[in-house]
Amino acid sequence: MKDLFEKIYKDKGPLGKWASQAEGYFVFPKLEGEISNRMKFQGKEVITWSINDYLGLANHPEVRKVDAEAAAQYGSAYPMGARMMSGHTELHEQLQNELAEFVNKEAAYLLNFGYQGMVSTVDALVSKDDIIVYDVDAHACIIDGVRLHMGKRFTYKHNDVESLEKNLERATKMAEQTGGGILVISEGVFGMRGEQGRLKEIVALKKKFNFRLFVDDAHGFGTLGKTGAGAGEEQGVQDDIDVYFATFAKSLASTGAFIAADQEIIDYLKYNLRSQMFAKSLQMQLVVGALKRLEMLRTMPELKENLWTIVNALQSGLKERGFDIGTTQSCVTPVYLKGSIPEAMALVRDLRENYGIFCSIVVYPVIPKGLILLRMIPTATHTLKDVEETLDAFDAIRDRLENGTYKRLSAAVMAAMGE
């Protein structure tokens, strides 16, 4: 019999195998200072394009004041216990009611964490006789929720309605045999590419197929739609989303999440969501803080307006300078370049050390070989000066990539990293 840990000693996984070379710089970097458009990385000031603080609420003085007062009043423990046993309060209910009203649903239910809540919601919505059909580029939390499903599941090509329709045909035939139903899962905004899910087209398929639609709108909530209610509002189909999900970790700059749906669906879920039934209640300081953030989202449209001023300046500037930003329809701004992984490492080091720009880097196997994706998250705290500095820096690193500078430097970079 093998030692359980033998496989760990031999194979650290696709990302873990690079830990000794990349940790602390390319992965698990330490950004320091207050969450803002400019922070410090390894002692140097950098313009930060990797913080999901879309509306700039993380260090807004009104938010900081409410967070501090709530922490002083309630501490970090109250309420103790799961909601069903001893952790339920009027403020939890108030936040749920206000969230439901904001996203135009009958009811909502709080979740301690987005990832955990998504996994548990998928699990609770389906039984072994049901079929799940989901976008192949769905977030890891959706994939992990689907993995718990004991029945059949199909993926459709990313944002490909024709592929979805073919898979719905397969799912319909199977559901007729099992006696189950069909759950379709999409994201409101796909966080890597910035594309909105094709919710309007998906909803139109309800005329032909019998399914329910579950939407993860983590990046759309607070940033899209006239009021900020998300991708469904933006596309005019919010009422047709059967279960709506969003997290507090993006626009609300906090911890927690929620689901919203018809009252009867929420009543069912709150008695069947294992991650909430058997976990401590969302602590009060986070609940009070979320109430304040939601109030600001409702009453301060300038937050979203400021965000989109930066988004439009950044994205239009990149396009004008000939950069490929894909087909983003949201704040998420990907920049695609051509190069190897060693070149990507040299490029990012140059960008951070010599140009003071910090953004996330994505390479193979997440995207195809030969591509480098620099993922940028504009926020309301960024300035037009930040945008101009960044555009100039990107011009410079593209030139160095194309003239072979990074190819020559990459050998030295890899040597310095122990390769």
Short mmCIF file of C-alpha atoms in Angstrom, two decimals:
data_model
loop_
_atom_site.label_atom_id
_atom_site.label_comp_id
_atom_site.label_asym_id
_atom_site.label_seq_id
_atom_site.Cartn_x
_atom_site.Cartn_y
_atom_site.Cartn_z
CA MET A 1 0.00 0.00 0.00
CA LYS A 2 1.24 3.48 -0.90
CA ASP A 3 1.80 6.31 1.53
CA LEU A 4 -1.08 8.75 1.02
CA PHE A 5 1.41 11.61 0.63
CA GLU A 6 3.53 9.85 -2.02
CA LYS A 7 1.69 11.57 -4.86
CA ILE A 8 2.23 14.95 -3.19
CA TYR A 9 5.96 14.41 -2.96
CA LYS A 10 6.10 13.47 -6.65
CA ASP A 11 3.63 15.93 -8.17
CA LYS A 12 2.96 19.39 -6.74
CA GLY A 13 0.26 20.13 -9.33
CA PRO A 14 0.27 22.36 -12.42
CA LEU A 15 0.80 25.55 -10.42
CA GLY A 16 2.51 24.21 -7.31
CA LYS A 17 5.46 22.90 -9.30
CA TRP A 18 6.52 26.50 -9.93
CA ALA A 19 6.27 27.56 -6.28
CA SER A 20 9.98 27.79 -5.48
CA GLN A 21 10.62 29.96 -8.52
CA ALA A 22 7.53 32.15 -8.58
CA GLU A 23 6.20 32.47 -5.03
CA GLY A 24 6.38 35.94 -3.53
CA TYR A 25 6.64 37.71 -6.88
CA PHE A 26 4.54 36.19 -9.65
CA VAL A 27 2.22 34.31 -7.26
CA PHE A 28 1.36 35.21 -3.66
CA PRO A 29 2.81 38.73 -4.08
CA LYS A 30 2.59 41.02 -1.07
CA LEU A 31 0.93 44.34 -1.84
CA GLU A 32 1.21 46.75 1.07
CA GLY A 33 -0.51 49.95 2.18
CA GLU A 34 -4.13 51.01 2.11
CA ILE A 35 -6.23 49.51 -0.67
CA SER A 36 -6.07 52.13 -3.38
CA ASN A 37 -5.04 52.94 -6.94
CA ARG A 38 -1.43 53.11 -5.75
CA MET A 39 0.10 50.69 -3.26
CA LYS A 40 3.57 49.36 -2.50
CA PHE A 41 5.15 46.20 -3.88
CA GLN A 42 8.53 45.19 -2.52
CA GLY A 43 9.08 48.70 -1.22
CA LYS A 44 8.19 50.52 -4.44
CA GLU A 45 5.02 52.44 -5.28
CA VAL A 46 3.03 50.82 -8.09
CA ILE A 47 -0.23 51.62 -9.84
CA THR A 48 -2.38 48.67 -8.84
CA TRP A 49 -4.68 47.17 -11.47
CA SER A 50 -5.31 43.93 -9.57
CA ILE A 51 -7.71 45.00 -6.82
CA ASN A 52 -11.43 44.20 -7.25
CA ASP A 53 -12.49 47.34 -5.38
CA TYR A 54 -14.60 48.51 -8.35
CA LEU A 55 -16.42 51.38 -6.65
CA GLY A 56 -13.57 52.48 -4.41
CA LEU A 57 -15.42 51.66 -1.20
CA ALA A 58 -12.62 49.76 0.55
CA ASN A 59 -11.14 52.90 2.10
CA HIS A 60 -14.01 55.32 1.67
CA PRO A 61 -14.18 57.36 4.91
CA GLU A 62 -17.89 56.68 5.44
CA VAL A 63 -17.32 52.94 5.04
CA ARG A 64 -14.29 52.91 7.32
CA LYS A 65 -16.27 54.80 9.98
CA VAL A 66 -19.20 52.35 9.91
CA ASP A 67 -16.88 49.33 9.88
CA ALA A 68 -14.98 50.64 12.89
CA GLU A 69 -18.14 51.49 14.84
CA ALA A 70 -19.66 48.08 14.11
CA ALA A 71 -16.48 46.30 15.18
CA ALA A 72 -16.42 48.30 18.42
CA GLN A 73 -20.10 47.58 19.11
CA TYR A 74 -20.28 43.90 18.17
CA GLY A 75 -16.71 42.61 18.06
CA SER A 76 -15.81 39.90 15.56
CA ALA A 77 -17.74 37.02 17.19
CA TYR A 78 -21.36 38.16 17.34
CA PRO A 79 -23.63 36.44 16.52
CA MET A 80 -22.38 33.02 17.53
CA GLY A 81 -23.69 29.87 15.91
CA ALA A 82 -25.40 29.00 12.64
CA ARG A 83 -28.39 31.07 11.51
CA MET A 84 -30.83 28.20 12.15
CA MET A 85 -29.68 27.75 15.75
CA SER A 86 -28.53 31.00 17.35
CA GLY A 87 -26.95 33.26 14.75
CA HIS A 88 -30.00 34.99 13.25
CA THR A 89 -30.70 38.72 13.74
CA GLU A 90 -32.98 41.47 12.47
CA LEU A 91 -30.04 43.09 10.70
CA HIS A 92 -29.41 39.92 8.71
CA GLU A 93 -33.04 40.02 7.62
CA GLN A 94 -32.86 43.75 6.83
CA LEU A 95 -29.82 43.25 4.59
CA GLN A 96 -31.52 40.37 2.80
CA ASN A 97 -34.64 42.44 2.17
CA GLU A 98 -32.67 45.39 0.85
CA LEU A 99 -30.57 43.18 -1.42
CA ALA A 100 -33.67 41.49 -2.82
CA GLU A 101 -35.27 44.84 -3.57
CA PHE A 102 -32.08 46.15 -5.17
CA VAL A 103 -31.81 43.23 -7.64
CA ASN A 104 -35.60 43.12 -8.20
CA LYS A 105 -36.28 39.73 -6.64
CA GLU A 106 -38.86 38.63 -4.06
CA ALA A 107 -36.34 37.41 -1.51
CA ALA A 108 -32.64 36.98 -0.82
CA TYR A 109 -30.46 34.95 1.52
CA LEU A 110 -27.01 35.81 2.88
CA LEU A 111 -24.01 33.57 2.28
CA ASN A 112 -20.83 33.63 4.34
CA PHE A 113 -18.55 33.41 1.30
CA GLY A 114 -19.11 33.58 -2.43
CA TYR A 115 -17.16 30.45 -3.35
CA GLN A 116 -18.61 28.33 -0.56
CA GLY A 117 -22.11 29.66 -1.19
CA MET A 118 -22.01 28.97 -4.93
CA VAL A 119 -20.86 25.37 -4.40
CA SER A 120 -23.62 24.77 -1.88
CA THR A 121 -26.34 26.45 -3.95
CA VAL A 122 -25.63 24.32 -7.01
CA ASP A 123 -25.69 21.23 -4.79
CA ALA A 124 -29.01 22.22 -3.22
CA LEU A 125 -30.78 23.08 -6.47
CA VAL A 126 -30.35 19.72 -8.19
CA SER A 127 -30.96 16.04 -7.43
CA LYS A 128 -29.45 12.99 -9.14
CA ASP A 129 -32.24 12.95 -11.75
CA ASP A 130 -31.59 16.54 -12.85
CA ILE A 131 -29.22 17.69 -15.60
CA ILE A 132 -26.87 20.68 -15.40
CA VAL A 133 -25.81 22.57 -18.53
CA TYR A 134 -23.09 25.17 -17.94
CA ASP A 135 -20.62 27.39 -19.78
CA VAL A 136 -17.24 25.70 -20.25
CA ASP A 137 -15.48 28.86 -19.00
CA ALA A 138 -17.46 28.98 -15.76
CA HIS A 139 -15.63 30.05 -12.60
CA ALA A 140 -14.01 27.39 -10.42
CA CYS A 141 -16.71 27.73 -7.75
CA ILE A 142 -19.37 26.74 -10.30
CA ILE A 143 -17.28 23.82 -11.52
CA ASP A 144 -16.78 22.59 -7.96
CA GLY A 145 -20.50 22.87 -7.30
CA VAL A 146 -21.21 20.85 -10.45
CA ARG A 147 -18.70 18.21 -9.32
CA LEU A 148 -20.95 17.48 -6.34
CA HIS A 149 -23.82 16.68 -8.67
CA MET A 150 -24.63 12.96 -8.79
CA GLY A 151 -26.47 13.25 -12.11
CA LYS A 152 -25.53 14.18 -15.65
CA ARG A 153 -23.98 17.46 -16.69
CA PHE A 154 -22.97 19.00 -20.02
CA THR A 155 -20.77 21.96 -20.90
CA TYR A 156 -21.49 24.25 -23.81
CA LYS A 157 -18.87 26.26 -25.70
CA HIS A 158 -18.14 29.59 -24.10
CA ASN A 159 -20.95 32.07 -24.80
CA ASP A 160 -22.02 29.94 -27.78
CA VAL A 161 -25.82 29.91 -27.92
CA GLU A 162 -25.88 27.33 -30.71
CA SER A 163 -23.76 24.99 -28.58
CA LEU A 164 -26.05 25.65 -25.61
CA GLU A 165 -29.09 24.79 -27.71
CA LYS A 166 -27.55 21.48 -28.83
CA ASN A 167 -26.76 20.58 -25.24
CA LEU A 168 -30.25 21.57 -24.12
CA GLU A 169 -31.61 19.12 -26.70
CA ARG A 170 -29.42 16.39 -25.20
CA ALA A 171 -30.38 17.40 -21.68
CA THR A 172 -34.10 17.44 -22.54
CA LYS A 173 -34.00 13.88 -23.88
CA MET A 174 -32.14 12.73 -20.79
CA ALA A 175 -34.48 14.57 -18.40
CA GLU A 176 -37.45 12.89 -20.06
CA GLN A 177 -35.85 9.55 -19.20
CA THR A 178 -34.85 10.41 -15.63
CA GLY A 179 -37.92 12.45 -14.77
CA GLY A 180 -35.71 15.34 -13.68
CA GLY A 181 -35.31 18.99 -14.65
CA ILE A 182 -32.61 21.14 -16.23
CA LEU A 183 -30.46 23.85 -14.63
CA VAL A 184 -28.49 26.21 -16.92
CA ILE A 185 -25.60 28.11 -15.31
CA SER A 186 -23.88 31.16 -16.76
CA GLU A 187 -21.91 34.07 -15.41
CA GLY A 188 -23.15 37.62 -15.73
CA VAL A 189 -19.57 38.71 -16.42
CA PHE A 190 -16.76 36.25 -17.07
CA GLY A 191 -14.01 37.53 -14.82
CA MET A 192 -11.02 36.61 -16.97
CA ARG A 193 -12.11 37.93 -20.38
CA GLY A 194 -14.61 40.54 -19.24
CA GLU A 195 -17.34 39.30 -21.58
CA GLN A 196 -20.93 39.42 -20.38
CA GLY A 197 -22.77 36.12 -20.45
CA ARG A 198 -25.30 36.06 -23.29
CA LEU A 199 -28.18 36.15 -20.84
CA LYS A 200 -30.70 37.67 -23.26
CA GLU A 201 -30.15 34.89 -25.78
CA ILE A 202 -30.17 32.22 -23.07
CA VAL A 203 -33.47 33.53 -21.73
CA ALA A 204 -34.94 33.44 -25.25
CA LEU A 205 -34.30 29.68 -25.33
CA LYS A 206 -36.86 29.28 -22.53
CA LYS A 207 -39.52 29.55 -25.23
CA LYS A 208 -38.20 26.31 -26.72
CA PHE A 209 -36.82 24.44 -23.69
CA ASN A 210 -37.94 23.92 -20.11
CA PHE A 211 -35.05 24.95 -17.84
CA ARG A 212 -34.18 27.21 -14.95
CA LEU A 213 -31.38 29.81 -15.16
CA PHE A 214 -28.79 30.39 -12.42
CA VAL A 215 -26.47 33.39 -12.91
CA ASP A 216 -23.23 34.17 -11.08
CA ASP A 217 -22.99 37.96 -11.35
CA ALA A 218 -19.99 38.58 -9.08
CA HIS A 219 -18.40 41.09 -11.49
CA GLY A 220 -21.66 42.58 -12.78
CA PHE A 221 -23.28 43.48 -9.45
CA GLY A 222 -22.64 47.15 -8.73
CA THR A 223 -20.97 47.84 -12.08
CA LEU A 224 -23.57 47.10 -14.78
CA GLY A 225 -27.16 48.21 -15.33
CA LYS A 226 -28.82 51.55 -14.83
CA THR A 227 -28.96 51.15 -11.05
CA GLY A 228 -26.00 48.79 -10.71
CA ALA A 229 -28.18 45.70 -10.32
CA GLY A 230 -25.95 43.80 -12.72
CA ALA A 231 -25.77 42.08 -16.07
CA GLY A 232 -29.42 41.02 -16.02
CA GLU A 233 -30.52 44.64 -15.64
CA GLU A 234 -28.00 45.70 -18.30
CA GLN A 235 -29.49 43.22 -20.78
CA GLY A 236 -33.11 43.74 -19.74
CA VAL A 237 -33.68 40.17 -18.52
CA GLN A 238 -33.31 40.42 -14.74
CA ASP A 239 -36.85 39.11 -14.20
CA ASP A 240 -36.03 35.97 -16.22
CA ILE A 241 -33.05 34.97 -14.07
CA ASP A 242 -34.45 32.30 -11.75
CA VAL A 243 -31.62 32.36 -9.19
CA TYR A 244 -29.31 35.37 -8.99
CA PHE A 245 -25.97 35.24 -7.17
CA ALA A 246 -23.49 38.01 -6.30
CA THR A 247 -20.60 38.45 -3.92
CA PHE A 248 -19.64 41.31 -1.59
CA ALA A 249 -15.96 40.80 -2.49
CA LYS A 250 -16.02 43.00 -5.59
CA SER A 251 -18.18 46.15 -5.71
CA LEU A 252 -18.99 46.10 -1.99
CA ALA A 253 -15.34 45.62 -0.98
CA SER A 254 -16.12 43.22 1.85
CA THR A 255 -16.72 39.55 2.66
CA GLY A 256 -19.92 37.60 2.05
CA ALA A 257 -22.40 37.00 -0.76
CA PHE A 258 -26.10 36.46 -1.42
CA ILE A 259 -28.58 34.61 -3.59
CA ALA A 260 -31.91 36.08 -4.69
CA ALA A 261 -34.98 34.46 -6.23
CA ASP A 262 -38.71 33.95 -5.72
CA GLN A 263 -39.68 33.68 -2.06
CA GLU A 264 -40.50 29.98 -2.28
CA ILE A 265 -37.11 29.17 -3.81
CA ILE A 266 -35.25 31.10 -1.11
CA ASP A 267 -37.36 29.43 1.59
CA TYR A 268 -36.28 26.07 0.20
CA LEU A 269 -32.62 27.00 -0.12
CA LYS A 270 -32.22 28.40 3.37
CA TYR A 271 -33.33 25.03 4.78
CA ASN A 272 -31.13 23.03 2.41
CA LEU A 273 -27.89 24.99 1.93
CA ARG A 274 -25.44 22.85 3.86
CA SER A 275 -22.69 25.47 3.81
CA GLN A 276 -24.99 27.86 5.69
CA MET A 277 -26.94 25.40 7.85
CA PHE A 278 -23.76 24.00 9.38
CA ALA A 279 -21.57 27.13 9.47
CA LYS A 280 -21.37 30.15 11.74
CA SER A 281 -23.54 33.11 10.80
CA LEU A 282 -22.05 36.03 8.86
CA GLN A 283 -20.60 38.21 11.63
CA MET A 284 -22.43 41.38 12.50
CA GLN A 285 -19.72 43.88 11.60
CA LEU A 286 -19.82 42.52 8.02
CA VAL A 287 -23.62 42.72 7.93
CA VAL A 288 -23.66 46.32 9.17
CA GLY A 289 -20.85 47.20 6.78
CA ALA A 290 -22.72 45.66 3.83
CA LEU A 291 -25.84 47.65 4.69
CA LYS A 292 -23.82 50.87 4.52
CA ARG A 293 -22.14 49.88 1.26
CA LEU A 294 -25.47 48.96 -0.32
CA GLU A 295 -26.95 52.30 0.78
CA MET A 296 -24.05 54.09 -0.93
CA LEU A 297 -24.49 52.02 -4.07
CA ARG A 298 -28.17 53.04 -4.18
CA THR A 299 -27.74 56.72 -3.35
CA MET A 300 -24.37 57.65 -4.86
CA PRO A 301 -24.52 57.02 -8.62
CA GLU A 302 -21.31 59.01 -8.99
CA LEU A 303 -19.41 55.95 -7.69
CA LYS A 304 -20.34 53.94 -10.77
CA GLU A 305 -19.98 56.99 -13.01
CA ASN A 306 -16.41 57.55 -11.76
CA LEU A 307 -15.63 53.88 -12.35
CA TRP A 308 -16.82 53.99 -15.95
CA THR A 309 -14.91 57.20 -16.65
CA ILE A 310 -11.74 55.25 -15.88
CA VAL A 311 -12.91 52.09 -17.67
CA ASN A 312 -13.72 53.98 -20.86
CA ALA A 313 -10.47 55.94 -20.77
CA LEU A 314 -8.38 52.81 -20.24
CA GLN A 315 -10.13 50.61 -22.77
CA SER A 316 -10.43 53.25 -25.49
CA GLY A 317 -6.79 54.24 -24.93
CA LEU A 318 -5.62 50.64 -25.31
CA LYS A 319 -7.66 50.20 -28.50
CA GLU A 320 -6.37 53.47 -29.98
CA ARG A 321 -2.80 52.30 -29.39
CA GLY A 322 -3.50 49.00 -31.15
CA PHE A 323 -3.72 46.65 -28.18
CA ASP A 324 -5.93 43.57 -28.30
CA ILE A 325 -8.41 43.70 -25.40
CA GLY A 326 -10.62 40.93 -26.77
CA THR A 327 -14.38 41.36 -26.57
CA THR A 328 -14.76 42.69 -23.04
CA GLN A 329 -18.17 44.22 -22.27
CA SER A 330 -17.45 45.08 -18.66
CA CYS A 331 -14.89 46.75 -16.41
CA VAL A 332 -12.58 43.74 -16.63
CA THR A 333 -9.86 44.71 -19.11
CA PRO A 334 -7.71 41.93 -20.60
CA VAL A 335 -4.68 42.79 -22.73
CA TYR A 336 -3.49 39.97 -25.00
CA LEU A 337 0.13 39.79 -26.13
CA LYS A 338 2.11 37.07 -27.91
CA GLY A 339 5.03 35.45 -26.12
CA SER A 340 6.36 32.51 -24.14
CA ILE A 341 6.09 31.96 -20.39
CA PRO A 342 9.75 33.04 -19.82
CA GLU A 343 9.12 36.18 -21.88
CA ALA A 344 5.99 36.84 -19.82
CA MET A 345 8.04 36.64 -16.62
CA ALA A 346 10.63 39.07 -17.96
CA LEU A 347 7.89 41.41 -19.17
CA VAL A 348 6.04 41.48 -15.85
CA ARG A 349 9.23 42.02 -13.90
CA ASP A 350 10.08 44.96 -16.17
CA LEU A 351 6.55 46.35 -15.87
CA ARG A 352 6.68 46.26 -12.07
CA GLU A 353 10.28 47.22 -11.42
CA ASN A 354 10.89 49.86 -14.10
CA TYR A 355 7.43 51.23 -14.91
CA GLY A 356 5.64 50.90 -11.55
CA ILE A 357 2.63 49.02 -12.95
CA PHE A 358 1.15 46.05 -11.09
CA CYS A 359 -1.41 43.88 -12.87
CA SER A 360 -2.18 40.17 -12.91
CA ILE A 361 -0.54 37.88 -15.44
CA VAL A 362 -2.19 34.79 -16.96
CA VAL A 363 -0.34 32.24 -19.11
CA TYR A 364 -0.61 28.62 -20.27
CA PRO A 365 -2.35 26.35 -19.24
CA VAL A 366 -5.10 28.85 -18.33
CA ILE A 367 -4.88 30.33 -21.85
CA PRO A 368 -3.38 28.81 -25.03
CA LYS A 369 0.39 28.47 -25.43
CA GLY A 370 2.08 31.49 -26.95
CA LEU A 371 -0.30 34.02 -25.39
CA ILE A 372 0.23 36.37 -22.46
CA LEU A 373 -2.83 37.90 -20.79
CA LEU A 374 -2.39 40.97 -18.61
CA ARG A 375 -5.65 41.32 -16.65
CA MET A 376 -6.55 44.78 -15.43
CA ILE A 377 -9.30 45.85 -13.01
CA PRO A 378 -10.10 49.59 -13.22
CA THR A 379 -11.68 51.17 -10.15
CA ALA A 380 -13.28 54.45 -9.17
CA THR A 381 -10.12 55.36 -7.23
CA HIS A 382 -7.93 55.35 -10.34
CA THR A 383 -7.17 58.65 -12.04
CA LEU A 384 -6.75 59.67 -15.67
CA LYS A 385 -3.07 60.21 -14.82
CA ASP A 386 -2.86 56.55 -13.79
CA VAL A 387 -4.37 55.60 -17.13
CA GLU A 388 -1.91 57.70 -19.16
CA GLU A 389 1.11 56.37 -17.25
CA THR A 390 -0.13 52.83 -17.78
CA LEU A 391 -0.75 53.31 -21.50
CA ASP A 392 2.76 54.69 -21.96
CA ALA A 393 4.21 51.76 -20.01
CA PHE A 394 2.29 49.28 -22.13
CA ASP A 395 3.62 50.91 -25.30
CA ALA A 396 7.15 50.43 -23.97
CA ILE A 397 6.79 46.79 -22.93
CA ARG A 398 5.12 45.89 -26.22
CA ASP A 399 8.08 47.36 -28.10
CA ARG A 400 10.51 45.38 -25.96
CA LEU A 401 8.48 42.21 -26.46
CA GLU A 402 8.38 42.64 -30.22
CA ASN A 403 12.07 43.55 -30.63
CA GLY A 404 13.21 40.47 -28.76
CA THR A 405 14.43 42.16 -25.58
CA TYR A 406 12.40 39.90 -23.32
CA LYS A 407 13.47 36.81 -25.22
CA ARG A 408 17.07 37.71 -24.45
CA LEU A 409 16.30 38.69 -20.86
CA SER A 410 14.18 35.61 -20.19
CA ALA A 411 17.22 33.32 -20.05
CA ALA A 412 18.68 35.50 -17.30
CA VAL A 413 15.34 35.70 -15.50
CA MET A 414 14.93 31.93 -15.54
CA ALA A 415 18.50 31.47 -14.34
CA ALA A 416 17.90 33.86 -11.47
CA MET A 417 14.79 31.88 -10.57
CA GLY A 418 16.68 28.62 -10.51
CA GLU A 419 15.56 27.19 -13.85
#
